[in-house]
Amino acid sequence: MFENIGQFVVKHRKGVFIGYLISVLVAGVIGAGMFGSLKSQGYDDLGSDSAAVDQLLKSDFDTRDASVILVIDTLASIDDPDSVTAATDLLEKVADEENIESIVSYWNSGQESLKSFDGNAGLALVYFTKGLDSEQAAATAKNIQDTYDKESAGTRAYVGGIEVLYEAINGQIRDDLKIAEAIAIPLNVLMLLFVFGAAVAAGLPMVVALGSIAGSFFVLFLVTQFTDVSVFALNLITGLGLGLGIDYALLIVNRYREELARTNDVNASVIKTVTTAGRTVFFSGLTVALVLASMILFPQYFLKSFAYAGVSVVLFAVLASLIALPATLALLGHKVDKFKIRRGDLKPKESGAWSSLATAVMKRPLLIIVGTVTLLVTLASPALDAKFSQVDDRVLPASNPAAIASDQIRDRFESQIPVEVLVPISVSIADVNEYAKTLVADQNVVSAFTSDSFIEGETVSPLPPEQAVAASQAHHRITLYTDVESRNMDAQDLILRLRAIEPPVDGTLIGGQAAIFTDSQAGISDNLPEVLGWLTIATLIILFLFTGSAILPIKAVILNMLSLGATLGVLVWVFQDGNAMWLVGDFTVTGSLDTSTLVLVAIVAFGLSMDYELFLLSRIKEEHDNGADTTTSVSAGLQKSGRIITAAAVLIAIVFACFMTSGVTSIKMLGLGISFAILLDATVVRGLLVPALMRVAGDWNWWAPKPLRKLHARFGINE
């Protein structure tokens, strides 16, 4: 199979190369159309009870969240005549802006909940015209923020709200991505020149990276025509596209140089490279793609987006590595090493530091195993205290105007994000009020509104119709106000307690932001066993087909779990506990980790770890298949792949580490998590633990029961 691919590419090298360039250009131009369709939401489970409540509130109660929330600080009592005049004048100007449907404020409604605790500021809830698309809503929100978030005419206005936050996060990510690329690309160019040793060879990773990134943009453009896609997927495409371009180019070019030095025949070297290193790239890419595809099992489109993006970027990287890169090498021939940067011979050496390291490790394997496992477990220990939450305004820099406005709302006003309860209309209003009293008895529920009553503690007060929450034709509505944040573990505990209270009738639904958070967390935890099963089974099958061993795949999964545990521990220590800001930059410490970002880090790191596992095992297995014993195979395999693995890890770590320059905390977390996991895996795990374990296992490394040996003989993919 792979030999046939190599022969085809060599024979049609010019046509393949030109066709590839045209395809990349077309894909990039069309794919650029997806940028305006990406969204910064996607953390919610749209199939949950809370999502049903959200939909019913919009359709049956004509209730929706304010698009923009203004905090208007009058610098004196908001009931002072001058304050009233200043605030009213400001809101009249806002109301005249394009796409504004209505404004509900303290000054036109008299609602005490819209008055700050100190009495010097009021809230204005701004509702956009219905039917705006995401671009129009974002532009309107940005216009209001740019125009009114300032001090003027006796007021200081702060502009926040959901649309402002979305636009702030999107804009921050767009700007941060430019900065990260401006840092990562020059650094990687310098590193590529050093690692490849020649200017021409150093440019070859871009052949793979450009194709994988452009192809992925094209796929995401198609996906956005049918479903929502998160803007955060861009970070994965650029980071993984550059990273895999470097990984696979290093492997392919290194093997090509090796074969060219041995045969001095360009065509034969390209074919042999595709047959050997190409096979490794294929299995590696297949493994990484299947690992990333597991995120499709989660209900949130934030995580599904990374499945679309991740699978696309990996498959296009594999395609470019098997087709375009060999065609380029066939065209370059011996000129691949033109414009040498390093002195001496650039072909891989048969012995050196890596073989010496492997030999030293295998002399004391038990000591190395105990030491490295102890290190990994120690790094993982902070994970025992991990607390989970979701993204809110605090992912932005504290100096961001949207974050400042959100702090004003959080610190100076009653909670504006209630828990909403819908009870089927068949229940009497008296029973609804009794149920509401039971809910208010919870320690974190402050008060409740029903269609005819206000309930606070044991007191039930009748309400005039204009202050009550009206029922729809199908449901009574209970609005609960609480004293907890809506997107943390306290909110989750509250919702679980409220749902444990027996409702007056089946079909009662509990929603609101706290319930949305709870259901989103449940969407992840409930599907996690399936995802872990997917990862484990896919890894075991592919590594078995690759090696024919029943032992090596199990060992790989266990080591990956140890490595991921250590990474989680570091993330808890940094982002939950607020350490190492000197490394990652300033961020707001919330005492918790964003669950979705953590899942993303774990799955991407798992996939890349398998990437390096296959790089190493491919050379060890090749030596073993050629008759070497386990010790010699490991030593020679690590010598031939160790430099590639380490160089690839450093280069891809640079790409993701540059994400730590972002002002968005979840992007910082993504950058540190993946870069740390990669470096840990490429050094401690692949350089120390794998050789030590393989030395202890000896010939058992290659063991498989007879039925599996027959299965591999029939279905295993060989050169």
XYZ file of C-alpha atoms in Angstrom:
719
model
C 0.000 0.000 0.000
C 2.554 2.590 1.098
C 5.089 1.470 -1.479
C 2.467 2.014 -4.192
C 1.814 5.524 -2.861
C 5.533 6.264 -2.959
C 5.868 5.009 -6.523
C 2.892 7.082 -7.670
C 4.227 10.257 -6.056
C 7.701 9.783 -7.539
C 6.296 9.166 -11.008
C 3.925 12.174 -10.948
C 5.911 14.495 -8.678
C 5.310 17.720 -10.632
C 1.601 17.156 -11.131
C 1.147 16.179 -7.488
C 2.992 19.264 -6.258
C 1.144 21.712 -8.529
C -2.219 20.111 -7.764
C -1.478 20.377 -4.061
C -0.629 24.083 -4.277
C -3.835 24.818 -6.189
C -5.895 22.810 -3.690
C -4.360 24.667 -0.739
C -5.069 28.035 -2.353
C -8.690 27.190 -3.175
C -9.336 25.659 0.261
C -7.830 28.675 2.007
C -9.863 31.204 0.021
C -13.155 29.353 0.533
C -12.345 28.450 4.138
C -11.771 32.094 5.073
C -15.526 32.539 4.756
C -16.097 30.693 8.023
C -14.591 33.382 10.280
C -17.782 35.428 10.507
C -19.826 32.359 11.458
C -17.803 31.193 14.466
C -19.311 31.607 17.933
C -17.914 32.047 21.431
C -20.714 30.067 23.130
C -21.277 26.333 23.031
C -20.813 25.196 26.627
C -24.463 24.177 27.184
C -26.191 20.816 26.745
C -28.989 21.629 24.313
C -30.796 18.366 25.083
C -31.137 19.025 28.814
C -34.036 20.153 31.035
C -32.452 23.574 31.428
C -32.261 24.007 27.659
C -35.948 23.073 27.434
C -36.757 25.713 30.064
C -34.717 28.298 28.179
C -36.608 27.542 24.978
C -40.014 27.629 26.708
C -39.226 30.958 28.364
C -38.495 32.420 24.944
C -41.404 30.841 23.071
C -44.204 30.788 25.680
C -43.265 33.645 28.005
C -41.521 35.937 25.506
C -38.643 36.144 27.972
C -35.064 36.645 26.901
C -31.802 37.808 28.386
C -30.800 41.414 27.950
C -28.248 41.726 25.156
C -26.402 44.554 26.911
C -26.438 45.637 30.561
C -25.400 49.174 31.462
C -24.247 50.084 34.943
C -24.871 53.821 35.280
C -23.047 55.268 38.266
C -24.468 58.723 38.966
C -21.724 59.466 41.528
C -24.509 60.413 43.975
C -27.944 59.079 44.905
C -29.653 57.773 41.782
C -32.906 59.342 43.010
C -31.389 62.817 43.058
C -33.062 64.966 40.331
C -29.735 65.720 38.643
C -28.881 62.004 38.651
C -32.259 61.116 37.180
C -31.814 63.684 34.416
C -28.266 62.556 33.582
C -29.197 58.859 33.507
C -32.362 59.454 31.491
C -30.514 61.571 28.912
C -27.876 58.865 28.530
C -30.457 56.112 28.056
C -32.354 58.158 25.473
C -29.172 58.310 23.404
C -28.689 54.553 23.736
C -32.310 53.950 22.712
C -31.719 55.928 19.510
C -28.901 53.598 18.432
C -29.560 51.139 15.613
C -31.017 47.688 16.467
C -32.297 48.676 19.944
C -35.818 47.406 20.670
C -36.324 48.421 24.303
C -34.601 49.358 27.550
C -35.709 48.450 31.069
C -33.927 50.490 33.737
C -34.294 51.514 37.354
C -35.406 54.944 36.195
C -38.281 53.770 33.973
C -39.399 50.730 35.988
C -38.647 51.528 39.619
C -37.470 47.939 40.233
C -35.418 47.909 43.427
C -33.369 44.960 42.130
C -31.935 47.350 39.515
C -30.600 49.672 42.227
C -27.093 49.192 43.630
C -26.522 48.358 47.282
C -25.019 51.817 47.912
C -27.820 53.605 46.043
C -25.425 55.417 43.701
C -25.835 53.296 40.569
C -28.607 51.708 38.550
C -28.887 49.029 35.902
C -30.315 49.395 32.415
C -31.220 46.206 30.539
C -30.925 46.763 26.789
C -32.801 44.432 24.426
C -31.803 44.199 20.778
C -34.238 43.917 17.904
C -35.317 40.312 17.406
C -33.859 38.400 14.487
C -30.357 39.888 14.481
C -27.669 37.468 13.352
C -24.510 36.995 15.414
C -22.488 39.519 13.388
C -25.144 42.234 13.720
C -25.531 41.596 17.453
C -21.763 41.695 17.973
C -21.420 44.928 15.989
C -24.272 46.573 17.908
C -22.809 45.536 21.266
C -19.362 46.805 20.317
C -20.794 50.119 19.154
C -22.593 50.640 22.475
C -19.485 49.724 24.448
C -17.182 51.957 22.398
C -19.613 54.884 22.568
C -20.902 54.797 26.137
C -18.389 52.950 28.359
C -16.930 56.142 29.817
C -17.515 59.057 32.171
C -19.672 61.885 30.849
C -22.247 64.482 31.964
C -22.390 63.476 35.624
C -22.369 59.707 35.054
C -19.886 56.874 34.700
C -21.294 54.113 32.517
C -19.983 50.550 32.383
C -21.179 48.387 29.481
C -21.517 44.641 29.990
C -23.953 41.853 29.222
C -23.917 38.684 27.194
C -23.340 40.157 23.722
C -20.605 42.460 25.006
C -18.873 39.512 26.665
C -19.089 37.369 23.536
C -17.629 40.137 21.407
C -14.928 40.872 24.002
C -13.857 37.219 24.155
C -13.923 36.828 20.365
C -11.984 40.045 19.853
C -9.447 39.145 22.532
C -8.862 35.735 20.953
C -8.463 37.234 17.479
C -5.902 39.745 18.746
C -4.137 37.170 20.910
C -3.886 34.742 18.006
C -2.012 37.357 15.980
C 0.400 37.949 18.865
C 0.919 34.223 19.444
C 1.638 33.666 15.760
C 3.985 36.667 15.672
C 5.990 35.061 18.487
C 5.682 31.387 17.546
C 6.532 31.659 13.856
C 9.921 33.450 14.218
C 10.893 31.200 17.140
C 9.936 28.114 15.198
C 11.800 29.320 12.119
C 14.986 29.621 14.181
C 14.404 26.244 15.814
C 13.595 24.616 12.478
C 16.819 25.943 10.985
C 18.750 24.455 13.891
C 16.903 21.124 13.984
C 16.858 20.492 10.222
C 20.314 22.000 9.757
C 19.548 23.485 6.328
C 17.323 26.326 5.149
C 15.560 24.330 2.427
C 14.761 21.403 4.728
C 13.602 23.805 7.451
C 10.875 25.098 5.152
C 9.372 21.665 4.486
C 7.106 21.585 7.592
C 5.236 24.510 6.049
C 4.306 22.269 3.110
C 2.370 20.092 5.544
C 1.171 22.876 7.860
C -0.300 25.089 5.134
C -2.228 22.202 3.643
C -3.578 20.994 6.975
C -4.620 24.489 8.102
C -6.184 25.518 4.773
C -7.956 22.174 4.423
C -9.320 22.432 7.958
C -10.601 25.959 7.330
C -12.437 24.608 4.284
C -13.996 21.773 6.305
C -15.069 24.150 9.083
C -16.623 26.441 6.485
C -18.746 23.511 5.324
C -19.601 22.521 8.903
C -20.743 26.066 9.775
C -23.362 25.786 7.037
C -25.109 23.078 9.071
C -24.266 23.604 12.741
C -22.579 25.947 15.215
C -18.795 25.955 15.566
C -16.776 27.520 18.391
C -14.270 30.274 17.661
C -11.828 28.462 19.961
C -11.424 25.794 17.255
C -9.151 28.252 15.417
C -6.521 27.922 18.138
C -6.478 24.147 17.777
C -6.235 24.307 13.983
C -3.281 26.695 13.954
C -1.492 25.057 16.880
C -2.023 21.479 15.763
C -1.513 22.303 12.080
C 1.912 23.800 12.741
C 2.747 21.124 15.300
C 1.886 18.128 13.152
C 3.535 19.762 10.158
C 6.740 19.878 12.178
C 6.286 16.379 13.646
C 5.616 14.615 10.380
C 8.143 16.595 8.343
C 10.856 15.768 10.875
C 10.045 12.077 10.640
C 9.809 12.026 6.836
C 12.882 14.189 6.149
C 15.002 12.367 8.718
C 14.194 9.002 7.115
C 14.728 10.401 3.615
C 18.201 11.609 4.567
C 18.960 8.217 6.062
C 17.898 6.387 2.898
C 19.610 8.894 0.595
C 22.889 8.454 2.467
C 22.529 4.682 2.154
C 21.522 4.411 -1.532
C 22.282 7.808 -3.128
C 19.127 7.203 -5.210
C 16.490 9.948 -4.869
C 13.551 7.960 -6.245
C 14.334 4.836 -4.229
C 14.845 6.947 -1.092
C 11.481 8.665 -1.462
C 9.696 5.343 -2.022
C 11.413 3.727 0.968
C 10.629 6.782 3.105
C 6.927 6.617 2.270
C 6.962 2.851 2.851
C 8.494 3.144 6.337
C 8.088 6.626 7.811
C 4.895 7.128 5.805
C 3.409 4.065 7.469
C 4.268 5.525 10.875
C 2.687 8.863 9.935
C -0.452 7.082 8.747
C -0.873 5.117 11.977
C 0.050 8.134 14.068
C -2.456 10.351 12.287
C -5.154 7.696 12.459
C -4.600 7.365 16.207
C -4.618 11.115 16.863
C -7.691 11.612 14.659
C -9.634 8.876 16.451
C -8.626 10.310 19.825
C -9.805 13.802 18.859
C -12.977 12.406 17.287
C -14.037 11.207 20.747
C -15.116 14.776 21.559
C -18.057 14.330 19.198
C -19.679 12.278 21.986
C -20.084 15.327 24.225
C -23.348 17.278 23.831
C -21.719 20.739 23.897
C -20.849 22.160 20.489
C -17.779 23.810 22.060
C -16.239 20.333 22.371
C -17.796 18.996 19.170
C -16.077 21.869 17.346
C -12.695 20.526 18.388
C -13.640 17.132 17.026
C -14.450 18.703 13.640
C -11.307 20.837 13.687
C -8.979 18.223 15.166
C -9.932 15.364 12.866
C -9.725 17.662 9.832
C -6.312 19.088 10.651
C -4.845 15.649 11.392
C -6.195 13.970 8.257
C -5.019 16.806 6.022
C -1.599 16.710 7.724
C -1.360 12.975 7.015
C -2.454 13.479 3.410
C 0.119 16.226 2.898
C 2.842 14.104 4.513
C 2.120 11.066 2.337
C 1.567 12.926 -0.943
C 2.787 16.525 -1.083
C 5.901 16.253 1.080
C 7.343 13.183 -0.736
C 6.621 14.902 -4.070
C 8.550 17.934 -2.817
C 11.460 15.726 -1.726
C 11.462 13.996 -5.110
C 11.677 17.407 -6.803
C 14.425 18.641 -4.473
C 16.536 15.494 -4.532
C 19.937 16.208 -2.971
C 19.073 19.918 -2.701
C 17.068 19.177 0.442
C 20.230 20.051 2.395
C 20.986 23.217 0.467
C 21.985 26.319 2.462
C 23.289 24.344 5.424
C 23.173 26.050 8.793
C 24.993 23.396 10.823
C 28.395 22.049 10.019
C 29.028 18.392 9.399
C 26.935 15.570 8.017
C 23.190 16.008 8.482
C 22.287 12.352 8.069
C 21.117 10.530 11.239
C 23.819 8.848 13.319
C 23.737 5.188 14.319
C 25.006 5.913 17.831
C 25.081 8.900 20.107
C 23.530 10.521 23.158
C 20.137 8.845 22.831
C 21.507 5.320 22.545
C 23.791 6.064 25.499
C 20.788 7.280 27.509
C 18.811 4.146 26.642
C 21.729 1.927 27.633
C 22.147 3.749 30.953
C 18.410 3.544 31.691
C 18.261 -0.167 30.905
C 21.128 -0.885 33.304
C 18.973 0.330 36.228
C 15.410 -0.093 34.980
C 13.698 -0.625 38.341
C 15.304 2.465 39.865
C 14.233 4.546 36.854
C 10.680 3.173 36.984
C 10.280 3.929 40.696
C 11.802 7.400 40.340
C 9.787 8.512 37.313
C 6.486 7.097 38.580
C 7.067 8.860 41.918
C 7.687 12.117 40.051
C 4.523 11.743 37.974
C 2.380 10.867 40.992
C 3.788 13.843 42.926
C 2.978 16.194 40.056
C -0.525 14.721 39.891
C -1.252 15.120 43.619
C -2.797 18.656 43.438
C -5.451 17.182 41.125
C -7.056 15.545 44.172
C -8.361 19.003 45.142
C -9.544 19.969 41.653
C -12.723 22.057 41.447
C -14.581 22.616 38.212
C -16.567 25.486 36.738
C -17.249 27.083 33.364
C -16.101 30.100 31.436
C -17.542 33.444 32.507
C -16.405 37.057 32.262
C -13.400 36.333 34.484
C -11.581 34.580 31.641
C -10.934 38.083 30.293
C -8.112 40.282 31.601
C -9.214 42.188 34.704
C -8.558 45.440 32.818
C -10.932 44.571 29.964
C -13.952 46.952 29.988
C -16.375 44.014 29.714
C -14.761 42.345 32.742
C -14.863 45.618 34.704
C -18.564 46.021 33.905
C -19.264 42.440 34.989
C -17.439 43.037 38.277
C -19.602 46.113 38.848
C -22.766 44.053 38.281
C -21.544 41.196 40.476
C -20.301 43.345 43.378
C -22.875 46.147 43.535
C -26.215 44.556 42.653
C -28.505 41.690 43.534
C -28.177 38.645 41.317
C -29.872 39.262 37.982
C -29.663 35.578 36.986
C -32.507 33.673 38.677
C -33.351 29.983 38.751
C -36.470 29.414 36.658
C -38.977 26.667 37.497
C -41.796 25.665 35.137
C -44.707 23.661 36.565
C -47.408 22.150 34.303
C -50.540 24.320 34.271
C -52.709 21.460 35.583
C -51.389 22.174 39.092
C -53.395 24.680 41.166
C -51.775 28.001 42.039
C -52.064 27.108 45.729
C -49.970 23.977 45.181
C -47.506 25.995 43.102
C -47.053 28.427 45.991
C -46.566 25.565 48.452
C -43.922 24.074 46.163
C -42.262 27.491 45.898
C -42.181 27.738 49.716
C -40.404 24.377 49.819
C -37.831 25.618 47.305
C -37.281 28.878 49.213
C -36.514 26.833 52.334
C -33.158 25.936 50.773
C -30.285 27.763 52.464
C -29.152 29.433 49.228
C -32.566 30.557 47.917
C -33.420 34.116 48.969
C -36.884 34.625 47.516
C -39.392 33.502 44.897
C -41.951 35.106 42.610
C -45.010 33.230 41.344
C -48.010 34.358 39.318
C -49.678 35.854 42.403
C -47.207 35.826 45.304
C -43.812 36.933 46.576
C -42.258 34.392 48.938
C -39.392 35.166 51.299
C -38.684 32.711 54.087
C -42.014 31.696 55.609
C -43.728 34.880 54.447
C -46.048 34.754 51.441
C -47.141 38.172 50.179
C -49.700 38.764 47.430
C -48.428 40.588 44.349
C -50.192 42.952 41.971
C -50.339 41.559 38.407
C -47.682 43.949 37.086
C -45.077 42.556 39.528
C -45.986 38.865 39.279
C -44.564 36.357 36.788
C -47.469 35.419 34.550
C -48.252 31.829 33.628
C -48.400 30.603 30.040
C -51.049 28.348 28.561
C -48.940 25.314 29.455
C -46.902 26.226 32.548
C -46.858 28.099 35.821
C -43.582 29.925 36.378
C -41.608 30.269 39.605
C -38.636 32.646 39.586
C -36.094 32.004 42.358
C -33.389 34.449 43.423
C -30.326 32.937 45.101
C -27.096 34.028 46.766
C -24.703 31.838 44.741
C -22.788 32.411 41.520
C -24.474 30.705 38.604
C -21.522 28.817 37.091
C -19.634 27.062 39.868
C -19.909 23.998 42.094
C -22.083 25.819 44.662
C -24.627 26.444 41.909
C -24.425 22.798 40.880
C -25.055 21.637 44.453
C -28.021 24.013 44.723
C -29.669 22.749 41.526
C -29.182 19.132 42.557
C -30.848 19.872 45.915
C -33.759 21.689 44.271
C -34.293 18.874 41.781
C -34.274 16.364 44.640
C -37.341 18.074 46.147
C -40.463 16.233 45.029
C -42.406 18.443 42.582
C -46.200 18.672 42.626
C -46.420 16.843 39.291
C -44.233 15.084 36.744
C -42.997 17.332 33.967
C -41.787 20.075 36.315
C -38.587 21.589 34.902
C -35.838 23.567 36.640
C -33.754 25.895 34.487
C -31.836 29.163 34.523
C -28.098 29.728 34.266
C -27.251 27.661 37.357
C -29.209 24.723 35.925
C -27.625 25.223 32.498
C -24.208 24.986 34.165
C -25.268 21.891 36.119
C -26.602 20.146 33.018
C -23.492 21.049 31.051
C -21.267 19.532 33.731
C -23.483 16.450 33.752
C -23.242 16.287 29.963
C -19.480 15.968 30.313
C -19.370 13.614 33.303
C -22.140 11.349 31.989
C -20.404 10.934 28.631
C -16.886 10.670 30.034
C -16.987 6.852 30.443
C -17.902 6.482 26.765
C -15.126 8.875 25.749
C -12.559 7.050 27.887
C -13.762 3.758 26.444
C -13.430 5.156 22.921
C -9.889 6.408 23.626
C -8.782 3.155 25.213
C -10.274 0.794 22.640
C -9.142 2.872 19.643
C -5.607 3.100 21.030
C -5.399 -0.594 21.859
C -6.652 -1.645 18.420
C -4.413 0.672 16.395
C -1.275 -0.073 18.410
C -1.995 -3.783 18.165
C -2.403 -3.563 14.381
C 0.831 -1.566 14.268
C 2.970 -3.759 16.554
C 1.248 -7.149 16.787
C 1.786 -6.986 20.560
C -0.878 -7.267 23.250
C 1.440 -5.789 25.899
C 2.726 -2.588 24.280
C -0.742 -1.041 23.696
C -1.732 -1.597 27.345
C 1.543 -0.101 28.512
C 1.004 2.943 26.275
C -2.475 3.640 27.671
C -1.284 3.364 31.290
C 1.666 5.699 30.694
C -0.574 8.229 28.975
C -2.925 8.249 31.957
C 0.013 8.853 34.309
C 1.224 11.705 32.134
C -2.253 13.262 31.966
C -2.612 13.018 35.741
C 0.618 14.966 36.160
C -0.597 17.591 33.686
C -3.904 17.990 35.529
C -2.018 18.436 38.797
C 0.092 21.227 37.312
C -2.984 22.984 35.898
C -4.689 22.858 39.300
C -1.590 24.270 40.994
C -1.284 27.111 38.468
C -4.817 28.144 37.509
C -6.941 26.990 40.438
C -4.460 27.929 43.157
C -3.066 31.000 41.367
C 0.633 30.116 41.100
C 3.326 30.735 38.457
C 1.862 33.971 37.077
C 5.448 34.917 36.267
C 5.275 32.170 33.630
C 1.740 32.352 32.222
C 0.973 36.016 32.838
C -1.685 37.629 34.989
C -5.179 36.140 35.227
C -8.175 36.196 37.547
C -8.036 33.348 40.068
C -11.508 31.830 40.491
C -10.492 28.801 42.568
C -11.644 26.399 39.863
C -10.836 25.091 36.377
C -12.960 25.336 33.258
C -14.193 21.799 32.644
C -14.456 22.022 28.860
C -10.931 23.387 28.431
C -9.598 20.694 30.739
C -11.262 17.974 28.649
C -9.776 19.528 25.512
C -6.266 19.638 27.000
C -6.513 16.017 28.130
C -7.718 14.663 24.790
C -5.281 16.665 22.636
C -2.384 15.744 24.937
C -3.431 12.085 24.842
C -3.455 12.160 21.048
C -0.040 13.810 20.757
C 1.408 11.389 23.310
C 0.297 8.521 21.099
C 1.951 10.356 18.215
C 5.330 10.129 19.950
C 4.666 6.586 21.148
C 4.265 5.489 17.543
C 7.377 7.394 16.450
C 9.419 5.511 19.039
C 7.810 2.096 18.617
C 8.129 2.207 14.827
C 11.935 2.289 15.019
C 12.148 -0.160 17.927
C 9.888 -2.617 16.086
C 11.855 -2.189 12.864
C 15.081 -3.096 14.671
C 13.387 -6.035 16.416
C 11.917 -7.302 13.128
C 15.435 -7.209 11.681
C 16.594 -9.670 14.334
C 17.876 -7.493 17.190
C 17.076 -8.419 20.792
C 14.915 -6.140 22.946
C 17.804 -4.260 24.578
C 19.508 -3.551 21.258
C 16.188 -2.680 19.594
C 15.306 -0.148 22.279
C 18.771 1.413 22.232
C 18.869 1.705 18.439
C 15.230 2.778 18.218
C 15.667 5.555 20.766
C 18.833 6.735 19.020
C 17.026 6.983 15.683
C 13.804 8.505 17.019
C 14.749 10.259 20.275
C 16.098 13.363 18.585
C 13.043 13.554 16.325
C 10.632 13.146 19.243
C 12.386 15.717 21.415
C 12.805 18.236 18.607
C 9.188 17.797 17.527
C 8.008 18.149 21.124
C 10.007 21.337 21.683
C 8.764 22.859 18.447
C 5.098 22.021 19.018
C 5.436 23.090 22.671
C 6.645 26.491 21.456
C 3.525 26.798 19.302
C 1.169 26.049 22.191
C 3.257 27.836 24.832
C 2.769 31.054 22.871
C -0.942 30.733 23.675
C 0.050 31.628 27.239
C 0.473 35.211 26.015
C -3.316 35.319 25.568
C -5.412 37.479 27.839
C -8.118 34.769 27.941
C -7.501 32.398 30.851
C -8.861 29.307 29.106
C -6.444 29.871 26.202
C -3.564 30.253 28.682
C -4.655 26.971 30.236
C -4.775 25.305 26.823
C -1.268 26.561 26.040
C 0.351 25.519 29.309
C -1.500 22.205 29.528
C -0.607 20.939 26.069
C 2.973 22.255 26.016
C 3.721 20.808 29.473
C 2.118 17.459 28.623
C 4.093 17.208 25.376
C 7.452 18.024 26.952
C 6.826 15.703 29.896
C 5.849 12.884 27.574
C 8.744 13.348 25.150
C 11.389 13.453 27.884
C 10.448 11.688 31.109
C 8.007 9.170 29.631
C 9.561 8.312 26.235
C 13.183 8.925 27.229
C 13.188 7.199 30.623
C 10.062 5.246 31.497
C 9.439 3.485 28.173
C 12.998 2.082 27.810
C 13.005 0.989 31.463
C 9.666 -0.806 31.181
C 10.622 -2.461 27.901
C 13.879 -3.669 29.448
C 11.995 -5.241 32.363
C 9.413 -6.838 30.059
C 12.046 -8.243 27.696
C 10.596 -10.583 25.071
C 7.166 -10.241 26.681
C 6.948 -6.848 24.937
C 6.080 -8.682 21.732
C 3.729 -11.273 23.224
C 0.199 -11.804 21.990
C -2.100 -14.813 22.396
C -2.324 -17.107 19.391
C -5.749 -15.862 18.183
C -4.483 -12.272 18.192
C -1.313 -13.280 16.348
C -3.471 -14.807 13.622
C -5.608 -11.671 13.575
C -2.542 -9.459 13.175
C -1.132 -11.685 10.440
C -4.348 -11.144 8.500
C -5.284 -7.546 9.270
C -2.113 -5.891 10.566
C -0.776 -3.246 8.180
C 2.840 -3.839 7.274
C 5.174 -2.035 4.955
